[in-house]
mmCIF file with all atom_site columns, C-alpha atoms in Angstrom:
data_model
loop_
_atom_site.group_PDB
_atom_site.id
_atom_site.type_symbol
_atom_site.label_atom_id
_atom_site.label_alt_id
_atom_site.label_comp_id
_atom_site.label_asym_id
_atom_site.label_entity_id
_atom_site.label_seq_id
_atom_site.pdbx_PDB_ins_code
_atom_site.Cartn_x
_atom_site.Cartn_y
_atom_site.Cartn_z
_atom_site.occupancy
_atom_site.B_iso_or_equiv
_atom_site.pdbx_formal_charge
_atom_site.auth_seq_id
_atom_site.auth_comp_id
_atom_site.auth_asym_id
_atom_site.auth_atom_id
_atom_site.pdbx_PDB_model_num
ATOM 1  C CA . ILE M 1 1  ? 0.000   0.000   0.000  1.00 46.00 ? 15 ILE M CA 1
ATOM 2  C CA . GLY M 1 2  ? 1.464   3.322   -1.036 1.00 50.00 ? 16 GLY M CA 1
ATOM 3  C CA . ALA M 1 3  ? 1.586   6.567   0.872  1.00 45.00 ? 17 ALA M CA 1
ATOM 4  C CA . SER M 1 4  ? -1.438  8.070   -0.895 1.00 53.00 ? 18 SER M CA 1
ATOM 5  C CA . ALA M 1 5  ? -4.856  7.070   0.378  1.00 57.00 ? 19 ALA M CA 1
ATOM 6  C CA . MET M 1 6  ? -7.190  5.452   -2.124 1.00 62.00 ? 20 MET M CA 1
ATOM 7  C CA . GLN M 1 7  ? -10.937 5.896   -1.678 1.00 74.00 ? 21 GLN M CA 1
ATOM 8  C CA . VAL M 1 8  ? -12.988 2.719   -1.468 1.00 76.00 ? 22 VAL M CA 1
ATOM 9  C CA . SER M 1 9  ? -16.660 2.884   -2.388 1.00 83.00 ? 23 SER M CA 1
ATOM 10 C CA . LYS M 1 10 ? -19.246 1.620   0.084  1.00 85.00 ? 24 LYS M CA 1
ATOM 11 C CA . GLN M 1 11 ? -20.207 -1.035  -2.494 1.00 87.00 ? 25 GLN M CA 1
ATOM 12 C CA . ASP M 1 12 ? -16.595 -2.283  -2.676 1.00 85.00 ? 26 ASP M CA 1
ATOM 13 C CA . ALA M 1 13 ? -16.266 -2.233  1.106  1.00 85.00 ? 27 ALA M CA 1
ATOM 14 C CA . ASP M 1 14 ? -19.521 -4.189  1.495  1.00 85.00 ? 28 ASP M CA 1
ATOM 15 C CA . LEU M 1 15 ? -18.302 -6.753  -1.042 1.00 86.00 ? 29 LEU M CA 1
ATOM 16 C CA . PHE M 1 16 ? -14.989 -6.987  0.804  1.00 85.00 ? 30 PHE M CA 1
ATOM 17 C CA . PHE M 1 17 ? -16.730 -7.743  4.111  1.00 83.00 ? 31 PHE M CA 1
ATOM 18 C CA . GLU M 1 18 ? -19.042 -10.289 2.470  1.00 84.00 ? 32 GLU M CA 1
ATOM 19 C CA . LEU M 1 19 ? -16.064 -12.096 0.969  1.00 85.00 ? 33 LEU M CA 1
ATOM 20 C CA . MET M 1 20 ? -13.998 -11.711 4.133  1.00 85.00 ? 34 MET M CA 1
ATOM 21 C CA . LEU M 1 21 ? -16.717 -13.240 6.311  1.00 86.00 ? 35 LEU M CA 1
ATOM 22 C CA . SER M 1 22 ? -17.136 -16.131 3.890  1.00 87.00 ? 36 SER M CA 1
ATOM 23 C CA . LEU M 1 23 ? -13.402 -16.756 3.855  1.00 86.00 ? 37 LEU M CA 1
ATOM 24 C CA . GLN M 1 24 ? -13.176 -16.558 7.648  1.00 85.00 ? 38 GLN M CA 1
ATOM 25 C CA . TYR M 1 25 ? -16.092 -18.981 7.932  1.00 87.00 ? 39 TYR M CA 1
ATOM 26 C CA . TYR M 1 26 ? -14.366 -21.396 5.551  1.00 87.00 ? 40 TYR M CA 1
ATOM 27 C CA . CYS M 1 27 ? -11.157 -21.159 7.595  1.00 83.00 ? 41 CYS M CA 1
ATOM 28 C CA . ASN M 1 28 ? -13.121 -21.779 10.769 1.00 82.00 ? 42 ASN M CA 1
ATOM 29 C CA . GLN M 1 29 ? -14.656 -24.903 9.224  1.00 87.00 ? 43 GLN M CA 1
ATOM 30 C CA . LYS M 1 30 ? -11.135 -26.211 8.713  1.00 85.00 ? 44 LYS M CA 1
ATOM 31 C CA . THR M 1 31 ? -9.606  -25.085 12.020 1.00 84.00 ? 45 THR M CA 1
ATOM 32 C CA . LYS M 1 32 ? -12.622 -25.169 14.391 1.00 85.00 ? 46 LYS M CA 1
ATOM 33 C CA . LYS M 1 33 ? -11.257 -22.159 16.317 1.00 84.00 ? 47 LYS M CA 1
ATOM 34 C CA . ILE M 1 34 ? -14.885 -21.304 17.071 1.00 84.00 ? 48 ILE M CA 1
ATOM 35 C CA . PRO M 1 35 ? -16.203 -24.834 17.647 1.00 86.00 ? 49 PRO M CA 1
ATOM 36 C CA . ASP M 1 36 ? -19.947 -24.133 18.037 1.00 89.00 ? 50 ASP M CA 1
ATOM 37 C CA . VAL M 1 37 ? -20.335 -22.383 14.658 1.00 91.00 ? 51 VAL M CA 1
ATOM 38 C CA . GLU M 1 38 ? -21.833 -24.677 12.016 1.00 93.00 ? 52 GLU M CA 1
ATOM 39 C CA . THR M 1 39 ? -23.224 -22.299 9.363  1.00 95.00 ? 53 THR M CA 1
ATOM 40 C CA . LEU M 1 40 ? -22.180 -19.045 7.705  1.00 92.00 ? 54 LEU M CA 1
ATOM 41 C CA . GLN M 1 41 ? -25.159 -17.321 9.333  1.00 94.00 ? 55 GLN M CA 1
ATOM 42 C CA . GLU M 1 42 ? -24.030 -18.527 12.782 1.00 94.00 ? 56 GLU M CA 1
ATOM 43 C CA . TYR M 1 43 ? -20.543 -17.200 12.039 1.00 89.00 ? 57 TYR M CA 1
ATOM 44 C CA . ILE M 1 44 ? -21.938 -13.807 10.994 1.00 89.00 ? 58 ILE M CA 1
ATOM 45 C CA . GLU M 1 45 ? -24.029 -13.650 14.177 1.00 91.00 ? 59 GLU M CA 1
ATOM 46 C CA . TYR M 1 46 ? -20.986 -14.587 16.256 1.00 88.00 ? 60 TYR M CA 1
ATOM 47 C CA . MET M 1 47 ? -18.962 -11.809 14.640 1.00 84.00 ? 61 MET M CA 1
ATOM 48 C CA . GLN M 1 48 ? -21.772 -9.286  15.183 1.00 84.00 ? 62 GLN M CA 1
ATOM 49 C CA . GLU M 1 49 ? -21.870 -10.179 18.878 1.00 86.00 ? 63 GLU M CA 1
ATOM 50 C CA . ARG M 1 50 ? -18.101 -9.885  19.037 1.00 82.00 ? 64 ARG M CA 1
ATOM 51 C CA . GLN M 1 51 ? -18.329 -6.393  17.537 1.00 77.00 ? 65 GLN M CA 1
ATOM 52 C CA . LYS M 1 52 ? -20.852 -5.375  20.205 1.00 79.00 ? 66 LYS M CA 1
ATOM 53 C CA . ARG M 1 53 ? -18.334 -6.373  22.870 1.00 78.00 ? 67 ARG M CA 1
ATOM 54 C CA . LYS M 1 54 ? -15.617 -4.286  21.174 1.00 74.00 ? 68 LYS M CA 1
ATOM 55 C CA . PRO M 1 55 ? -17.147 -0.817  20.700 1.00 66.00 ? 69 PRO M CA 1
ATOM 56 C CA . GLY M 1 56 ? -14.171 0.589   18.783 1.00 67.00 ? 70 GLY M CA 1
ATOM 57 C CA . MET M 1 57 ? -14.695 -1.854  15.898 1.00 62.00 ? 71 MET M CA 1
ATOM 58 C CA . LYS M 1 58 ? -17.602 0.156   14.409 1.00 63.00 ? 72 LYS M CA 1
ATOM 59 C CA . ALA M 1 59 ? -15.453 3.293   14.179 1.00 65.00 ? 73 ALA M CA 1
ATOM 60 C CA . GLN M 1 60 ? -12.673 1.248   12.574 1.00 60.00 ? 74 GLN M CA 1
ATOM 61 C CA . ARG M 1 61 ? -15.096 -0.093  9.971  1.00 59.00 ? 75 ARG M CA 1
ATOM 62 C CA . LYS M 1 62 ? -16.200 3.438   9.028  1.00 63.00 ? 76 LYS M CA 1
ATOM 63 C CA . LYS M 1 63 ? -12.556 4.383   8.515  1.00 58.00 ? 77 LYS M CA 1
ATOM 64 C CA . MET M 1 64 ? -12.101 1.324   6.309  1.00 52.00 ? 78 MET M CA 1
ATOM 65 C CA . TYR M 1 65 ? -14.820 2.578   3.947  1.00 57.00 ? 79 TYR M CA 1
ATOM 66 C CA . LYS M 1 66 ? -12.734 5.700   3.372  1.00 62.00 ? 80 LYS M CA 1
ATOM 67 C CA . CYS M 1 67 ? -9.256  4.295   2.917  1.00 59.00 ? 81 CYS M CA 1
ATOM 68 C CA . SER M 1 68 ? -7.886  1.062   1.518  1.00 61.00 ? 82 SER M CA 1
ATOM 69 C CA . GLU M 1 69 ? -4.951  1.239   3.934  1.00 63.00 ? 83 GLU M CA 1
ATOM 70 C CA . TYR M 1 70 ? -7.370  0.409   6.728  1.00 58.00 ? 84 TYR M CA 1
ATOM 71 C CA . LEU M 1 71 ? -8.660  -2.595  4.796  1.00 60.00 ? 85 LEU M CA 1
ATOM 72 C CA . TYR M 1 72 ? -5.110  -3.865  4.461  1.00 64.00 ? 86 TYR M CA 1
ATOM 73 C CA . MET M 1 73 ? -4.365  -3.238  8.150  1.00 65.00 ? 87 MET M CA 1
ATOM 74 C CA . TYR M 1 74 ? -7.580  -5.033  9.148  1.00 62.00 ? 88 TYR M CA 1
ATOM 75 C CA . ILE M 1 75 ? -6.653  -8.066  7.088  1.00 67.00 ? 89 ILE M CA 1
ATOM 76 C CA . MET M 1 76 ? -3.193  -8.141  8.633  1.00 67.00 ? 90 MET M CA 1
ATOM 77 C CA . ILE M 1 77 ? -4.613  -7.856  12.157 1.00 69.00 ? 91 ILE M CA 1
ATOM 78 C CA . GLN M 1 78 ? -7.111  -10.638 11.515 1.00 64.00 ? 92 GLN M CA 1
ATOM 79 C CA . CYS M 1 79 ? -4.418  -12.904 10.125 1.00 64.00 ? 93 CYS M CA 1
ATOM 80 C CA . ASN M 1 80 ? -2.196  -12.270 13.137 1.00 65.00 ? 94 ASN M CA 1
ATOM 81 C CA . GLU M 1 81 ? -5.046  -12.947 15.619 1.00 58.00 ? 95 GLU M CA 1
ATOM 82 C CA . GLU M 1 82 ? -5.763  -16.327 14.079 1.00 50.00 ? 96 GLU M CA 1
#
């Protein structure tokens, strides 16, 4: 990611999160890090609950809509957490 900030449309950001959640769900199917999640919908609900417990995540998501650097940083953080 370069020094200049690239704008990401809301449509692209929404697509990113849809794909990201699907990929995370697939990875969870393989690793069972969240053992009680059996469906994509259950995974999405789990992640929504997790976001409620971490109030700063909503502000981070809004920033991600505005700048691709945040998308990249989010991906890197998620990879490092898992």
